[in-house]
Amino acid sequence: MTAVLVIEDDDRIRLALLLALEEEGYTAYGAGTAEEGLRRQRETPADNVLIDLMLPGIDGFECIRQLRRDDDVPIVVVSARDDTHDIVAALEAGADDYLVKPVAVKELSARLRALRRRGRSTAVPAQVFGDLEISPEAGEVRRAGRPVAVTRTEFRLLCELAEHAGRVLSRQQLLRRVWGYDTGDERLVDVHVGRLRQKIEPDPTKPRHLVTLRGLGYKLQR
Amino acid sequence: MTAVLVIEDDDRIRLALLLALEEEGYTAYGAGTAEEGLRRQRETPADNVLIDLMLPGIDGFECIRQLRRDDDVPIVVVSARDDTHDIVAALEAGADDYLVKPVAVKELSARLRALRRRGRSTAVPAQVFGDLEISPEAGEVRRAGRPVAVTRTEFRLLCELAEHAGRVLSRQQLLRRVWGYDTGDERLVDVHVGRLRQKIEPDPTKPRHLVTLRGLGYKLQR
DNA sequence: GGGCTTTTGTCACACAACTGTCATCCAACC
DNA sequence: GGTTGGATGACAGTTGTGTGACAAAAGCCC
């Protein structure tokens, strides 16, 4: 049984998260302030900590630093602000992952799983797209928690797209980055994208993650 | 220790960047031309490359392409021009991030860190017109936060208008800039504007952003 | 090495999406 | 009320993408 500590001052959000986590099979307990969170974590350490950045008193960044000081627990930041500065600062402080509110519970769950699996010290974090997890170092892809067998080329293609998640990559760019071709038949990319979709998309004809941008290329999105 | 190569022809700016980077704890070295930059990167590869677009001789775009050819180093473009075309072209050429001068050193530093840390680039800010967002890098248009599917021509047309936001563009100008036609039927523009309105205007008959200036042309406003 | 499976790249075809043209209708302006 | 410029729906030609079939190449197991 995995225990998760949720540090979040907004009662409604905290309770919603706790409920959602319990539903997913975690043991979840909450703290309304950084102080309380730190105390609980000292007394009964959880396996994961979820933390909001904007907290009364000691703020999220400081709290992360203190948690890190005496523990190696994976810390996931949940923040309303999707700001490069905050993300960087939180990761600097020692957080392991960063989610922007509103949080999709499925995604949260997948990230927690990914975090625990890799332990918190690895260099390349697993990437999560909705119910899709990609861990470059493990060479593994999972959908809804189940491993999916992809070939090497497909995996590289997926990693490349994941690395630039949310951005269009032209067939040309993909050819260069995945295959190392400076020139070549762009249709090759189509074929592999098609094969990848068969494996990672619930309905390959209506891709949700690996989408086509007609005339531009492909993009991986959440 | 992280090494950064700065390719920038203006001595004052280059030195300022080098100093600022050294201050932030990087090892920074500079190159005044693309040729010199390419040579240095071949001989002693840096961990990040910062590059200006306007360079004498080989220009920034070409330089990015050549850097990309034999290396996977994160490339950050630093340009005075905050022009959608440039941004798209730079990213196409293989750049990972784009900053507009004047550069805040803190931000630059954070982006470099983020780039290395997460192995991927941070987002290029989208252009915003009221509830309308245009993000060239994602190849995406959003209205009220929801993605709107636009075609490539529509997208280019929109980008062109956005780039000159608040100013009228004649059909002739649009034909030339979007289609590359030096001559042609101006009604073509009308049709595409109409289609675009169907997608981005809440009420296409009463356009709020993409307005007609009778006898003059079209303009995009906030 | 020989025979097997798996993966990869090429091709062709089908289909869906997009583009540009045109005709018609409407609104603004004089 | 007539004239001009703009909006729009329909249509056909074009382009771009998805996909199944197939053969070559790469692994793999005796």
Coordinates of C-alpha atoms in Angstrom, one line a residue, chain A residues 30-204:
Chain A
G30 CA -3.5 15.7 4.1
A31 CA -2.0 18.8 5.7
G32 CA -3.3 22.3 5.4
T33 CA 0.0 24.1 6.1
A34 CA 3.7 23.4 5.4
E35 CA 4.4 23.2 9.1
E36 CA 1.8 20.5 9.5
G37 CA 3.0 18.7 6.4
L38 CA 6.6 18.7 7.7
R39 CA 5.5 17.4 11.1
R40 CA 3.4 14.6 9.6
Q41 CA 6.2 13.6 7.3
R42 CA 8.6 13.4 10.2
E43 CA 6.3 11.3 12.2
T44 CA 4.8 9.0 9.6
P45 CA 6.7 9.3 6.4
A46 CA 4.6 8.9 3.2
D47 CA 5.9 7.3 0.0
N48 CA 5.1 10.4 -2.0
V49 CA 4.4 14.0 -1.2
L50 CA 2.1 16.2 -3.3
I51 CA 2.6 19.9 -2.6
D52 CA 1.0 23.2 -3.6
L53 CA 3.4 26.1 -4.0
M54 CA 1.2 28.8 -2.5
L55 CA 0.9 28.1 1.1
P56 CA 0.3 30.3 4.1
G57 CA 3.4 30.7 6.4
I58 CA 6.3 28.6 5.1
D59 CA 5.8 28.5 1.3
G60 CA 6.0 25.6 -1.0
F61 CA 9.6 26.1 -2.1
E62 CA 10.9 26.3 1.4
C63 CA 8.8 23.3 2.4
I64 CA 10.3 21.3 -0.4
R65 CA 13.8 22.3 0.7
Q66 CA 13.1 21.1 4.2
L67 CA 11.5 17.9 3.1
R68 CA 14.5 17.2 1.0
R69 CA 16.8 17.8 3.9
D70 CA 15.9 14.8 5.9
D71 CA 14.2 12.6 3.3
D72 CA 14.4 11.2 -0.1
V73 CA 10.7 11.0 -0.8
P74 CA 9.5 11.8 -4.3
I75 CA 7.9 15.3 -4.3
V76 CA 5.4 16.3 -6.9
V77 CA 4.4 20.0 -7.1
V78 CA 0.9 20.8 -8.0
S79 CA 0.5 24.5 -8.8
A80 CA -2.0 26.7 -10.5
R81 CA 0.8 28.7 -12.1
D82 CA 2.3 27.4 -15.3
D83 CA 5.3 29.7 -15.2
T84 CA 8.8 28.7 -16.3
H85 CA 10.2 30.5 -13.3
D86 CA 8.1 28.6 -10.8
I87 CA 8.8 25.3 -12.5
V88 CA 12.5 25.9 -12.5
A89 CA 12.5 27.1 -8.9
A90 CA 10.6 24.2 -7.7
L91 CA 12.8 21.7 -9.4
E92 CA 15.8 23.5 -8.1
A93 CA 14.4 23.3 -4.6
G94 CA 14.3 19.6 -5.0
A95 CA 10.9 18.7 -6.5
D96 CA 10.8 15.7 -8.8
D97 CA 7.8 16.6 -10.9
Y98 CA 5.5 19.5 -11.6
L99 CA 1.8 19.4 -12.5
V100 CA -0.4 22.3 -13.4
K101 CA -3.9 22.6 -12.0
P102 CA -6.4 21.4 -12.7
V103 CA -4.9 18.0 -12.3
A104 CA -6.2 15.0 -14.1
V105 CA -6.3 12.2 -11.6
K106 CA -5.3 9.6 -14.1
E107 CA -2.3 11.6 -15.0
L108 CA -1.3 12.2 -11.4
S109 CA -1.6 8.5 -10.7
A110 CA 0.6 7.7 -13.7
R111 CA 3.2 10.2 -12.6
L112 CA 3.3 8.9 -9.1
R113 CA 3.8 5.4 -10.4
A114 CA 6.5 6.5 -12.8
L115 CA 8.2 8.4 -9.9
R116 CA 8.2 5.4 -7.6
R117 CA 9.4 3.1 -10.3
R118 CA 12.4 5.1 -11.2
G119 CA 13.3 6.2 -7.8
R120 CA 14.0 9.8 -7.4
S121 CA 17.6 10.2 -8.4
T122 CA 17.6 9.3 -12.1
A123 CA 18.6 11.8 -14.7
V124 CA 15.9 11.4 -17.3
P125 CA 12.4 11.5 -15.8
A126 CA 9.7 9.4 -17.3
Q127 CA 7.3 11.4 -19.3
V128 CA 3.6 11.1 -18.9
F129 CA 0.9 12.0 -21.4
G130 CA -2.4 11.3 -19.9
D131 CA -2.5 7.5 -19.4
L132 CA 0.7 7.1 -21.5
E133 CA 4.1 6.8 -19.8
I134 CA 7.4 6.8 -21.5
S135 CA 10.6 6.1 -19.6
P136 CA 13.5 6.6 -21.9
E137 CA 16.0 5.0 -19.6
A138 CA 13.9 1.9 -19.0
G139 CA 13.2 1.7 -22.7
E140 CA 9.7 1.2 -21.8
V141 CA 6.2 2.4 -22.8
R142 CA 3.1 1.9 -20.8
R143 CA -0.5 2.6 -21.5
A144 CA -2.9 2.7 -18.6
G145 CA -0.2 1.0 -16.5
R146 CA 0.3 -1.9 -18.9
P147 CA 3.5 -2.2 -20.8
V148 CA 3.3 -1.8 -24.6
A149 CA 5.8 -3.5 -26.9
V150 CA 7.3 -1.0 -29.3
T151 CA 10.2 -1.5 -31.6
R152 CA 13.4 0.5 -31.3
T153 CA 12.6 2.9 -34.1
E154 CA 9.1 3.5 -32.7
F155 CA 10.6 4.1 -29.3
R156 CA 13.1 6.6 -30.6
L157 CA 10.4 8.4 -32.5
L158 CA 8.2 8.5 -29.5
C159 CA 11.0 9.8 -27.3
E160 CA 11.8 12.5 -29.8
L161 CA 8.2 13.6 -29.9
A162 CA 7.9 13.4 -26.1
E163 CA 11.0 15.5 -25.7
H164 CA 9.4 18.3 -27.6
A165 CA 5.9 17.6 -26.3
G166 CA 3.3 20.0 -27.4
R167 CA 5.4 21.2 -30.3
V168 CA 5.1 20.3 -33.9
L169 CA 8.0 18.4 -35.4
S170 CA 8.2 18.4 -39.2
R171 CA 8.8 15.1 -41.0
Q172 CA 12.1 16.6 -41.9
Q173 CA 13.1 17.2 -38.3
L174 CA 12.0 13.7 -37.3
L175 CA 13.9 12.1 -40.1
R176 CA 17.0 14.0 -39.0
R177 CA 16.6 13.3 -35.3
V178 CA 15.4 9.8 -35.3
W179 CA 17.0 8.4 -38.4
G180 CA 19.9 10.7 -38.8
Y181 CA 18.9 11.2 -42.4
D182 CA 19.6 14.6 -43.8
T183 CA 17.4 13.8 -46.7
G184 CA 15.0 11.0 -47.4
D185 CA 11.5 10.0 -48.0
E186 CA 9.3 11.7 -45.5
R187 CA 6.6 9.1 -45.9
L188 CA 8.8 6.9 -43.9
V189 CA 7.8 9.0 -40.9
D190 CA 4.1 8.5 -41.7
V191 CA 4.4 4.8 -41.7
H192 CA 6.1 4.7 -38.3
V193 CA 3.7 7.1 -36.8
G194 CA 0.9 4.9 -38.0
R195 CA 2.5 1.9 -36.4
L196 CA 3.0 3.7 -33.2
R197 CA -0.6 4.8 -33.1
Q198 CA -1.7 1.2 -33.5
K199 CA 0.1 0.5 -30.3
I200 CA -0.4 3.6 -28.1
E201 CA -3.7 5.0 -29.1
P202 CA -6.9 3.4 -27.9
D203 CA -8.5 4.4 -31.2
P204 CA -5.7 4.8 -33.8

